[in-house]
Short mmCIF file of C-alpha atoms in Angstrom, two decimals:
data_model
loop_
_atom_site.label_atom_id
_atom_site.label_comp_id
_atom_site.label_asym_id
_atom_site.label_seq_id
_atom_site.Cartn_x
_atom_site.Cartn_y
_atom_site.Cartn_z
CA MET N 1 90.11 109.33 62.90
CA GLU N 2 90.98 110.45 59.36
CA GLN N 3 87.33 110.17 58.32
CA LYS N 4 86.28 112.18 61.37
CA ASN N 5 88.77 114.95 60.65
CA ARG N 6 88.01 115.24 56.95
CA PRO N 7 85.46 118.11 57.37
CA TYR N 8 87.98 120.15 59.40
CA LEU N 9 90.70 119.55 56.84
CA LEU N 10 88.37 120.40 53.96
CA LEU N 11 87.24 123.62 55.65
CA MET N 12 90.85 124.70 56.25
CA VAL N 13 91.85 123.94 52.65
CA LEU N 14 88.86 125.86 51.31
CA SER N 15 89.68 128.82 53.56
CA ILE N 16 93.25 128.90 52.29
CA LEU N 17 92.04 128.67 48.68
CA VAL N 18 89.61 131.56 49.25
CA LEU N 19 92.43 133.57 50.80
CA ILE N 20 94.66 132.84 47.80
CA LEU N 21 91.83 133.90 45.48
CA LEU N 22 91.38 137.16 47.38
CA GLN N 23 95.12 137.79 47.20
CA VAL N 24 95.06 137.20 43.44
CA PHE N 25 92.15 139.61 42.97
CA TYR N 26 93.83 142.20 45.16
CA LEU N 27 97.18 141.96 43.40
CA ASN N 28 95.46 142.02 40.01
CA ALA N 29 93.60 145.21 40.99
CA VAL N 30 96.84 146.78 42.25
CA TYR N 31 98.59 145.75 39.03
CA LYS N 32 95.89 147.31 36.85
CA GLU N 33 95.87 150.48 38.95
CA ASN N 34 99.65 150.79 38.73
CA LYS N 35 99.51 150.14 35.00
CA SER N 36 96.86 152.82 34.52
CA SER N 37 98.83 155.28 36.67
CA LEU N 38 102.01 154.48 34.77
CA LYS N 39 100.32 155.12 31.45
CA GLN N 40 98.70 158.33 32.66
CA GLU N 41 101.84 159.74 34.27
CA THR N 42 104.23 158.80 31.48
CA SER N 43 101.78 160.01 28.82
CA LEU N 44 101.73 163.40 30.54
CA LEU N 45 105.51 163.32 30.79
CA PHE N 46 105.79 162.42 27.12
CA ALA N 47 103.42 165.23 26.13
CA THR N 48 105.40 167.77 28.15
CA THR N 49 108.61 166.40 26.65
CA ILE N 50 107.35 166.91 23.09
CA THR N 51 105.97 170.33 23.98
CA GLY N 52 109.26 171.26 25.59
CA MET N 53 111.20 170.14 22.55
CA VAL N 54 108.91 172.15 20.31
CA ASP N 55 109.08 175.20 22.55
CA SER N 56 112.85 174.90 22.77
CA LEU N 57 112.97 175.83 19.11
CA VAL N 58 111.60 179.31 19.84
CA TRP N 59 113.80 181.97 18.45
CA LYS N 60 114.74 184.24 21.34
CA ARG N 61 115.74 187.44 19.63
CA ALA N 62 117.03 188.86 16.37
CA SER N 63 120.08 190.84 15.55
CA SER N 64 119.79 194.46 14.63
CA ASP N 65 120.37 193.72 10.99
CA GLY N 66 117.34 191.45 10.79
CA ILE N 67 119.24 188.10 10.64
CA PRO N 68 117.35 185.57 12.78
CA LEU N 69 119.04 183.77 15.62
CA ILE N 70 118.07 180.12 16.23
CA PRO N 71 118.49 178.40 19.62
CA ASN N 72 121.63 176.29 19.96
CA LEU N 73 120.29 172.75 19.45
CA ASP N 74 122.36 169.91 18.06
CA SER N 75 119.45 168.78 15.95
CA LEU N 76 119.00 172.16 14.24
CA ILE N 77 121.79 172.14 11.67
CA ASP N 78 119.95 173.83 8.85
CA HIS N 79 118.46 177.21 9.81
CA SER N 80 116.59 177.42 6.58
CA ARG N 81 114.68 174.24 7.32
CA LYS N 82 114.26 174.18 11.09
CA GLY N 83 112.43 176.67 13.23
CA VAL N 84 109.82 177.25 15.89
CA VAL N 85 106.26 176.26 16.57
CA PHE N 86 103.79 178.17 18.75
CA ARG N 87 100.28 177.45 19.80
CA SER N 88 97.00 179.02 18.76
CA PHE N 89 96.45 182.35 17.11
CA ASP N 90 93.51 183.35 14.97
CA GLN N 91 94.24 186.12 12.44
CA GLN N 92 93.92 186.59 8.76
CA PHE N 93 97.16 186.69 6.86
CA THR N 94 98.43 186.96 3.34
CA ARG N 95 101.17 184.98 1.73
CA ASP N 96 103.49 185.84 -1.06
CA VAL N 97 104.85 182.79 -2.82
CA ASN N 98 108.31 183.38 -4.20
CA ASP N 99 110.40 180.40 -5.35
CA GLU N 100 108.34 178.06 -3.18
CA ASN N 101 108.81 180.43 -0.22
CA PHE N 102 106.12 182.66 1.13
CA HIS N 103 106.27 185.51 3.60
CA ILE N 104 103.65 186.25 6.21
CA GLN N 105 103.72 189.56 8.00
CA VAL N 106 101.70 190.15 11.14
CA ILE N 107 101.79 193.52 12.83
CA VAL N 108 101.68 193.44 16.62
CA ASP N 109 101.05 196.59 18.60
CA SER N 110 102.48 197.33 22.01
CA LEU N 111 99.34 196.08 23.76
CA GLY N 112 99.42 192.70 22.13
CA SER N 113 96.50 193.22 19.73
CA ILE N 114 97.00 192.44 16.08
CA LYS N 115 96.59 194.85 13.22
CA THR N 116 97.35 194.37 9.58
CA ASP N 117 99.00 197.71 9.16
CA SER N 118 100.53 200.29 11.44
CA SER N 119 103.79 202.09 11.35
CA LYS N 120 103.89 202.12 15.14
CA ASN N 121 103.83 198.39 15.53
CA ARG N 122 106.43 195.73 15.44
CA VAL N 123 106.57 193.43 12.44
CA ILE N 124 106.76 189.67 12.65
CA ARG N 125 107.89 187.99 9.46
CA ILE N 126 107.28 184.29 9.08
CA VAL N 127 108.96 182.37 6.29
CA SER N 128 108.13 178.75 5.37
CA ARG N 129 109.24 176.44 2.60
CA ASP N 130 105.99 174.54 2.94
CA VAL N 131 103.46 175.96 0.46
CA ASN N 132 100.77 173.80 2.14
CA LEU N 133 101.13 175.59 5.46
CA GLN N 134 97.66 175.85 7.00
CA ALA N 135 96.12 178.55 9.16
CA ASP N 136 96.06 176.39 12.32
CA SER N 137 99.83 176.08 12.14
CA ILE N 138 100.14 179.85 11.93
CA ARG N 139 97.91 180.16 15.01
CA ARG N 140 100.30 177.99 16.99
CA ILE N 141 103.20 180.11 15.82
CA VAL N 142 102.08 183.62 16.47
CA ARG N 143 100.14 183.57 19.73
CA PRO N 144 103.10 183.09 22.13
CA ILE N 145 104.92 185.90 20.38
CA ILE N 146 101.97 188.17 21.00
CA LEU N 147 101.85 187.19 24.65
CA LYS N 148 105.51 188.14 24.99
CA SER N 149 105.31 191.19 22.77
CA ASP N 150 105.84 193.63 25.65
CA SER N 151 109.43 192.52 25.87
CA PHE N 152 110.13 192.93 22.18
CA PRO N 153 111.91 196.07 21.02
CA LYS N 154 109.81 198.50 19.00
CA ARG N 155 109.95 198.35 15.25
CA GLN N 156 111.92 195.13 15.29
CA THR N 157 111.50 192.51 12.58
CA PHE N 158 111.53 188.84 13.65
CA GLU N 159 111.93 185.99 11.22
CA PHE N 160 111.12 182.30 11.81
CA ASN N 161 111.89 179.48 9.38
CA PHE N 162 109.79 176.28 9.32
CA ASN N 163 109.82 172.84 7.80
CA LYS N 164 107.48 169.86 8.21
CA GLU N 165 110.02 167.85 10.24
CA LEU N 166 110.98 169.81 13.32
CA PHE N 167 112.95 166.93 14.92
CA GLY N 168 113.52 163.21 14.40
CA THR N 169 112.64 160.02 16.30
CA GLU N 170 116.16 159.57 17.68
CA GLU N 171 116.05 162.97 19.33
CA VAL N 172 112.70 162.23 20.97
CA VAL N 173 113.90 158.83 22.23
CA GLU N 174 117.00 160.33 23.78
CA VAL N 175 115.24 163.24 25.46
CA PHE N 176 112.24 161.22 26.69
CA ASN N 177 114.33 158.37 28.14
CA GLN N 178 116.48 160.91 29.94
CA ARG N 179 113.40 162.51 31.47
CA LEU N 180 112.10 159.07 32.49
CA GLN N 181 115.32 158.36 34.36
CA ASN N 182 115.22 161.79 35.99
CA GLN N 183 111.68 161.11 37.22
CA GLY N 184 112.63 157.72 38.69
CA TYR N 185 111.14 155.48 36.01
CA ASP N 186 113.49 152.56 35.35
CA LEU N 187 112.11 152.10 31.85
CA THR N 188 113.34 152.35 28.28
CA ALA N 189 110.87 153.82 25.82
CA GLY N 190 110.53 153.28 22.12
CA ILE N 191 109.00 155.88 19.78
CA ASN N 192 106.68 155.54 16.81
CA LYS N 193 106.45 158.45 14.38
CA PHE N 194 103.66 158.64 11.85
CA SER N 195 101.69 160.98 9.65
CA PRO N 196 97.88 161.20 9.46
CA GLY N 197 96.51 157.92 8.14
CA GLU N 198 99.61 155.90 9.02
CA LYS N 199 98.68 155.09 12.64
CA ASP N 200 96.46 152.13 11.81
CA THR N 201 99.18 150.57 9.67
CA LEU N 202 101.69 150.40 12.53
CA PRO N 203 102.23 146.93 14.08
CA LYS N 204 100.74 146.44 17.56
CA ASN N 205 101.94 144.10 20.30
CA SER N 206 99.57 143.03 23.08
CA SER N 207 102.46 142.81 25.56
CA THR N 208 103.51 146.42 24.92
CA LEU N 209 102.17 149.46 26.75
CA TYR N 210 101.40 152.28 24.30
CA LEU N 211 101.12 155.86 25.56
CA GLU N 212 98.83 158.57 24.27
CA GLU N 213 100.00 159.99 20.97
CA VAL N 214 101.18 163.59 20.79
CA ASN N 215 100.68 165.73 17.68
CA VAL N 216 103.15 168.36 16.55
CA PRO N 217 102.59 171.03 13.88
CA PHE N 218 102.41 170.14 10.24
CA GLY N 219 100.60 166.83 10.83
CA THR N 220 103.37 164.71 12.41
CA SER N 221 102.55 162.59 15.50
CA PHE N 222 104.69 160.72 18.03
CA GLN N 223 103.70 157.81 20.23
CA ALA N 224 105.88 156.34 22.98
CA TYR N 225 105.68 152.72 24.13
CA PHE N 226 107.24 150.41 26.74
CA GLU N 227 108.08 146.79 26.05
CA ASP N 228 109.59 146.03 29.47
CA TYR N 229 106.99 147.71 31.67
CA ARG N 230 105.82 144.50 33.41
CA LYS N 231 109.09 144.09 35.28
CA PHE N 232 108.84 147.71 36.45
CA LEU N 233 105.27 147.18 37.66
CA TRP N 234 106.12 143.97 39.52
CA MET N 235 109.07 145.64 41.21
CA LYS N 236 106.72 148.43 42.27
CA MET N 237 104.27 145.82 43.57
CA LEU N 238 106.96 143.97 45.53
CA PRO N 239 105.96 145.33 48.99
CA PRO N 240 102.24 144.38 48.75
CA LEU N 241 103.21 141.08 47.11
CA ILE N 242 105.58 140.17 49.95
CA PHE N 243 103.00 141.29 52.52
CA GLY N 244 100.35 139.12 50.87
CA ILE N 245 102.64 136.09 50.81
CA LEU N 246 103.53 136.58 54.48
CA VAL N 247 99.86 136.86 55.46
CA LEU N 248 99.05 133.72 53.47
CA ALA N 249 101.99 131.84 55.00
CA LEU N 250 101.10 132.87 58.56
CA ILE N 251 97.45 131.88 58.16
CA SER N 252 98.43 128.59 56.51
CA LEU N 253 100.85 127.81 59.34
CA SER N 254 98.15 128.69 61.86
CA PHE N 255 95.79 126.22 60.18
CA VAL N 256 98.50 123.55 60.17
CA PHE N 257 99.18 124.01 63.89
CA LEU N 258 95.45 124.09 64.60
CA TYR N 259 94.87 120.88 62.67
CA ARG N 260 97.79 119.16 64.40
CA ASN N 261 96.43 120.31 67.76
CA ILE N 262 93.01 118.86 66.87
CA ILE N 263 94.65 115.54 65.98
CA ARG N 264 96.65 115.61 69.21
CA GLN N 265 93.58 116.37 71.32
CA GLN N 266 91.62 113.61 69.64
CA ARG N 267 94.44 111.17 70.24
CA LEU N 268 94.68 112.16 73.89
CA ASN N 269 90.93 111.72 74.29
CA MET N 270 91.15 108.32 72.64
CA LEU N 271 94.05 107.33 74.88
CA LYS N 272 92.18 108.48 77.95
CA ASN N 273 89.08 106.49 77.05
CA ASP N 274 91.08 103.42 76.13
CA LEU N 275 93.14 103.70 79.31
CA ILE N 276 90.01 103.58 81.44
CA SER N 277 88.66 100.49 79.65
CA ASN N 278 91.93 98.56 79.19
CA ILE N 279 94.15 99.35 82.18
CA THR N 280 92.93 96.21 83.96
CA HIS N 281 94.50 94.11 81.21
CA GLU N 282 97.87 95.76 81.81
CA LEU N 283 97.62 94.77 85.47
CA LYS N 284 96.38 91.28 84.73
CA THR N 285 99.69 89.45 85.22
CA PRO N 286 100.47 90.50 88.82
CA VAL N 287 96.84 90.02 89.80
CA ALA N 288 96.86 86.60 88.17
CA THR N 289 100.10 85.73 89.97
CA VAL N 290 98.58 86.51 93.35
CA GLY N 291 95.49 84.56 92.37
CA VAL N 292 97.54 81.52 91.38
CA VAL N 293 99.47 81.69 94.67
CA LEU N 294 96.28 81.83 96.73
CA GLU N 295 94.72 79.02 94.72
CA ALA N 296 97.80 76.86 95.22
CA LEU N 297 97.76 77.50 98.95
CA GLU N 298 94.08 76.70 99.18
CA ASN N 299 93.56 73.77 96.83
CA PHE N 300 96.85 72.05 96.04
CA GLY N 301 98.34 71.53 99.49
CA ALA N 302 101.03 74.15 99.19
CA ASP N 303 100.15 75.30 102.67
CA GLN N 304 101.15 71.89 104.04
CA GLN N 305 104.73 72.43 103.03
CA THR N 306 106.22 75.14 105.19
CA GLU N 307 108.95 76.09 102.78
CA THR N 308 106.61 76.21 99.77
CA ARG N 309 103.95 78.12 101.72
CA GLN N 310 106.46 80.72 102.83
CA GLU N 311 107.81 81.06 99.29
CA TYR N 312 104.34 81.60 97.85
CA ILE N 313 103.45 84.13 100.54
CA GLN N 314 106.55 86.14 99.74
CA ILE N 315 105.68 85.97 96.04
CA ALA N 316 102.20 87.31 96.79
CA LYS N 317 103.58 90.15 98.88
CA ARG N 318 106.04 91.17 96.18
CA GLU N 319 103.33 91.03 93.53
CA LEU N 320 100.95 93.19 95.54
CA LYS N 321 103.70 95.69 96.18
CA ARG N 322 104.64 95.69 92.53
CA LEU N 323 100.98 95.99 91.55
CA ASN N 324 100.71 99.20 93.53
CA LYS N 325 103.85 100.61 91.95
CA MET N 326 102.74 99.52 88.51
CA SER N 327 99.45 101.38 88.85
CA GLU N 328 101.25 104.55 89.84
CA SER N 329 103.79 104.10 87.06
CA ILE N 330 101.15 103.59 84.38
CA LEU N 331 99.20 106.66 85.39
CA SER N 332 102.35 108.76 85.74
CA SER N 333 103.65 107.59 82.38
CA ALA N 334 100.35 108.26 80.65
CA VAL N 335 100.04 111.77 82.05
CA SER N 336 103.52 113.23 82.40
CA GLY N 337 106.05 110.69 81.16
CA GLN N 338 108.50 108.57 83.09
CA LYS N 339 110.52 110.29 85.80
CA ASP N 340 114.01 109.43 86.90
CA SER N 341 114.41 107.81 90.33
CA PRO N 342 117.50 107.86 92.54
CA LYS N 343 120.17 105.26 91.77
CA THR N 344 121.86 103.02 94.33
CA ARG N 345 124.43 100.24 94.15
CA ILE N 346 122.54 97.07 93.25
CA GLU N 347 123.09 93.49 92.05
CA PHE N 348 121.37 93.10 88.71
CA ASP N 349 121.42 89.28 88.77
CA LYS N 350 119.55 89.27 92.10
CA ILE N 351 116.82 91.53 90.70
CA LEU N 352 116.46 89.26 87.66
CA GLU N 353 116.19 86.12 89.75
CA GLU N 354 113.55 87.68 92.02
CA GLN N 355 111.41 88.43 88.97
CA LEU N 356 111.84 84.90 87.69
CA LEU N 357 110.73 83.62 91.07
CA SER N 358 107.64 85.86 90.96
CA PHE N 359 106.69 84.29 87.63
CA LYS N 360 107.09 80.75 88.95
CA PRO N 361 103.42 80.19 89.90
CA ILE N 362 102.17 81.52 86.58
CA MET N 363 104.72 79.49 84.65
CA LYS N 364 103.60 76.32 86.38
CA SER N 365 99.91 77.04 85.82
CA LYS N 366 100.38 77.75 82.10
CA GLY N 367 102.97 75.10 81.45
CA PHE N 368 105.83 77.50 80.65
CA LEU N 369 109.47 76.82 81.27
CA PHE N 370 112.29 79.33 81.83
CA ASP N 371 115.68 78.42 80.40
CA TYR N 372 117.89 80.64 82.52
CA LYS N 373 121.68 80.81 82.15
CA LYS N 374 124.11 83.24 83.79
CA ASP N 375 127.79 83.81 83.21
CA LYS N 376 130.11 84.08 86.17
CA ALA N 377 130.70 87.82 86.44
CA ASP N 378 130.28 90.77 88.72
CA TYR N 379 126.79 92.28 88.21
CA HIS N 380 127.10 95.13 90.69
CA PHE N 381 126.44 98.64 89.34
CA ARG N 382 124.56 101.80 90.18
CA GLY N 383 120.93 101.74 89.13
CA ASN N 384 117.31 102.11 90.16
CA GLN N 385 115.97 98.83 91.46
CA GLU N 386 112.28 99.57 90.89
CA SER N 387 112.62 100.65 87.26
CA LEU N 388 114.92 97.68 86.46
CA ALA N 389 112.49 95.26 88.10
CA MET N 390 109.67 96.75 86.04
CA MET N 391 111.83 96.41 82.91
CA ILE N 392 112.52 92.72 83.54
CA PHE N 393 108.91 92.00 84.44
CA ASN N 394 107.60 93.58 81.22
CA LEU N 395 110.07 91.62 79.07
CA LEU N 396 109.07 88.34 80.73
CA ASP N 397 105.38 89.22 80.59
CA ASN N 398 105.63 90.01 76.88
CA ALA N 399 107.36 86.69 76.24
CA VAL N 400 104.64 84.77 78.10
CA LYS N 401 101.77 86.65 76.38
CA TYR N 402 102.94 86.11 72.82
CA SER N 403 104.31 82.55 73.08
CA GLN N 404 101.52 80.34 71.77
CA LYS N 405 102.80 76.85 70.99
CA THR N 406 106.40 76.58 72.15
CA LYS N 407 106.38 77.51 75.83
CA VAL N 408 110.09 77.84 76.45
CA ILE N 409 111.54 81.27 77.23
CA SER N 410 115.31 81.64 77.17
CA ILE N 411 117.04 84.14 79.45
CA ARG N 412 120.76 84.85 79.22
CA LEU N 413 122.72 87.12 81.54
CA LEU N 414 126.22 88.14 80.47
CA GLY N 415 128.72 90.47 82.07
CA ASN N 416 132.16 91.95 81.61
CA GLN N 417 134.14 94.79 83.12
CA SER N 418 132.16 97.52 81.33
CA ASN N 419 128.68 96.16 80.52
CA ILE N 420 125.86 93.95 81.69
CA GLN N 421 123.91 92.25 78.91
CA LEU N 422 120.46 90.69 79.26
CA GLU N 423 118.87 88.58 76.51
CA VAL N 424 115.22 87.50 76.59
CA GLN N 425 114.07 85.29 73.73
CA ASP N 426 110.71 83.70 73.06
CA GLN N 427 109.49 81.45 70.27
CA GLY N 428 106.21 83.26 69.77
CA ILE N 429 104.42 85.05 66.95
CA GLY N 430 107.14 87.64 66.25
CA ILE N 431 106.90 91.34 65.39
CA PRO N 432 106.60 92.58 61.76
CA GLU N 433 109.65 94.53 60.63
CA LYS N 434 107.69 97.71 59.92
CA TYR N 435 106.58 97.87 63.59
CA GLN N 436 109.93 97.06 65.20
CA LYS N 437 110.95 100.73 65.46
CA GLU N 438 107.59 101.75 66.92
CA VAL N 439 107.04 99.16 69.64
CA PHE N 440 109.02 101.20 72.18
CA GLU N 441 106.68 104.19 71.86
CA LYS N 442 103.91 104.78 74.37
CA PHE N 443 100.49 103.28 73.61
CA VAL N 444 101.70 101.47 70.50
CA ARG N 445 100.43 97.93 70.00
CA VAL N 446 101.29 95.67 67.09
CA PRO N 447 98.15 94.52 65.24
CA GLN N 448 97.70 90.75 65.57
CA GLN N 449 94.66 89.58 63.65
CA ASP N 450 94.76 85.97 64.86
CA ILE N 451 95.22 86.70 68.58
CA HIS N 452 92.16 87.94 70.45
CA ASP N 453 92.82 86.94 74.04
CA VAL N 454 95.98 89.03 74.51
CA LYS N 455 95.01 92.37 76.00
CA GLY N 456 97.21 95.34 76.73
CA TYR N 457 97.70 99.01 76.22
CA GLY N 458 101.17 99.20 74.77
CA LEU N 459 102.91 100.60 77.84
CA GLY N 460 105.12 97.60 78.66
CA LEU N 461 107.85 98.02 76.05
CA ALA N 462 107.67 101.81 76.45
CA GLN N 463 108.51 101.32 80.13
CA VAL N 464 111.34 98.96 79.15
CA TYR N 465 112.77 101.57 76.79
CA GLY N 466 112.44 104.28 79.45
CA ALA N 467 114.30 102.20 82.04
CA VAL N 468 117.10 101.42 79.57
CA LYS N 469 117.53 105.10 78.68
CA GLN N 470 117.42 106.03 82.35
CA HIS N 471 120.54 103.90 82.82
CA ASN N 472 122.19 105.17 79.59
CA GLY N 473 121.87 101.72 78.07
CA LYS N 474 120.93 100.32 74.68
CA ILE N 475 118.16 97.98 73.56
CA PHE N 476 118.05 95.91 70.38
CA ILE N 477 115.26 93.87 68.84
CA LYS N 478 115.49 90.96 66.43
CA SER N 479 112.27 89.29 65.38
CA GLU N 480 110.83 87.02 62.71
CA ILE N 481 107.19 86.22 62.11
CA ASP N 482 106.17 82.89 63.70
CA LYS N 483 109.74 82.29 64.89
CA GLY N 484 109.97 84.54 67.91
CA THR N 485 111.58 87.70 69.21
CA LEU N 486 114.92 88.40 70.87
CA PHE N 487 115.37 91.49 73.07
CA THR N 488 118.96 92.40 73.94
CA ILE N 489 119.68 95.01 76.63
CA GLN N 490 123.11 96.44 77.38
CA LEU N 491 123.66 98.46 80.56
CA PRO N 492 126.98 100.23 81.27
CA LYS N 493 128.54 99.56 84.67
CA ASN N 494 130.39 102.86 84.89
CA ASP N 495 127.26 105.02 84.75
#
């Protein structure tokens, strides 16, 4: 059966492996997409953070006496070194270096156009301590002021002070991490700060996610990175991951149930086919008993003795009646299991002795001998006569079938106030220990390599077990190879 089912099992395993592979590809694609989205979104957030920090340095207004006012930022502690940065503006300018300072004056008219001289226009005065200040930095500075020039008072002088380092790494880390938390990113960012030419010298880690770098005026650049981003991505992927695992588990369980159902159907088909071909062997004993009775009446003069003839006729009648019931019981047991029958008050010792009498012709023909002993006790109790008779018959039949050399079968009947105990012992081939727990299951037969003439379908001991359980009793087995088997049955009287 295992060889026959191997293609089904292989196909199911391959299907599950393909499903696992598809799940891996899907989750990997989702992971990469989430990683790309995380980098894109946080890079944009980082760029807006840097831009916001730069723009937050814009000087809002000036006092009437020309002293510049700087925004209230904790990081700006030195007004002569910190200042504002704006974006593009293209205009010629002049500089006047004086003690490493230079002054740039740009005249802005009321319409926002730039002129180099006009008494009607406002004056913007830019002061820097950096003598290497380039024109592109000035463009970034002046253009936003021009765009907002309509709100400036006429003839007002504005002064901005600049230095190469507008803010430090610690400030960027604090502000950016705060914005990450506000946007729902459970991440902690680190910041790299470098000048032109220093980027390639920074250490790189393959397990770290680096964001796009952001440049600020005067050549300084910042780059944010995440070292713990994988945990964040996996937490974000938790719903599709759980869904994928559930789908895989459900399909795997479906395959398991399907495979078990295939095995069960194959076993049922095998049992059905074997039942058709072997059921005659299960009925062999009662048929043989009737045959022995008829042969004795015909050939051995049993019909000449009135008492013997009458005894054998009664045996034949009982065996035919039992044969009919056995056929129905076997079919019923094979299809739907054993059913309980009504219980009446019976004498167990009488049922046992009737079965021993039924076996008498067979015992004589095969040379067997029953060693029957009964204690003096009351064997009345409530039970089902038919199922108990079938139980006794199967125990005796088993003992006869598997007793090869020593043809003595011992039967002991014991009783007390609470229990009835029946012991049936043969001196046959025995039952291997590993099969002793299985012999009471339906259709189970113990392999016997050296016995070929004993046929059966494994229903006898299953029927014995069913009858014992029907009467709330217990059954025990003790067996040794080549020494025989002892079956002990205990039936409660108060059931």
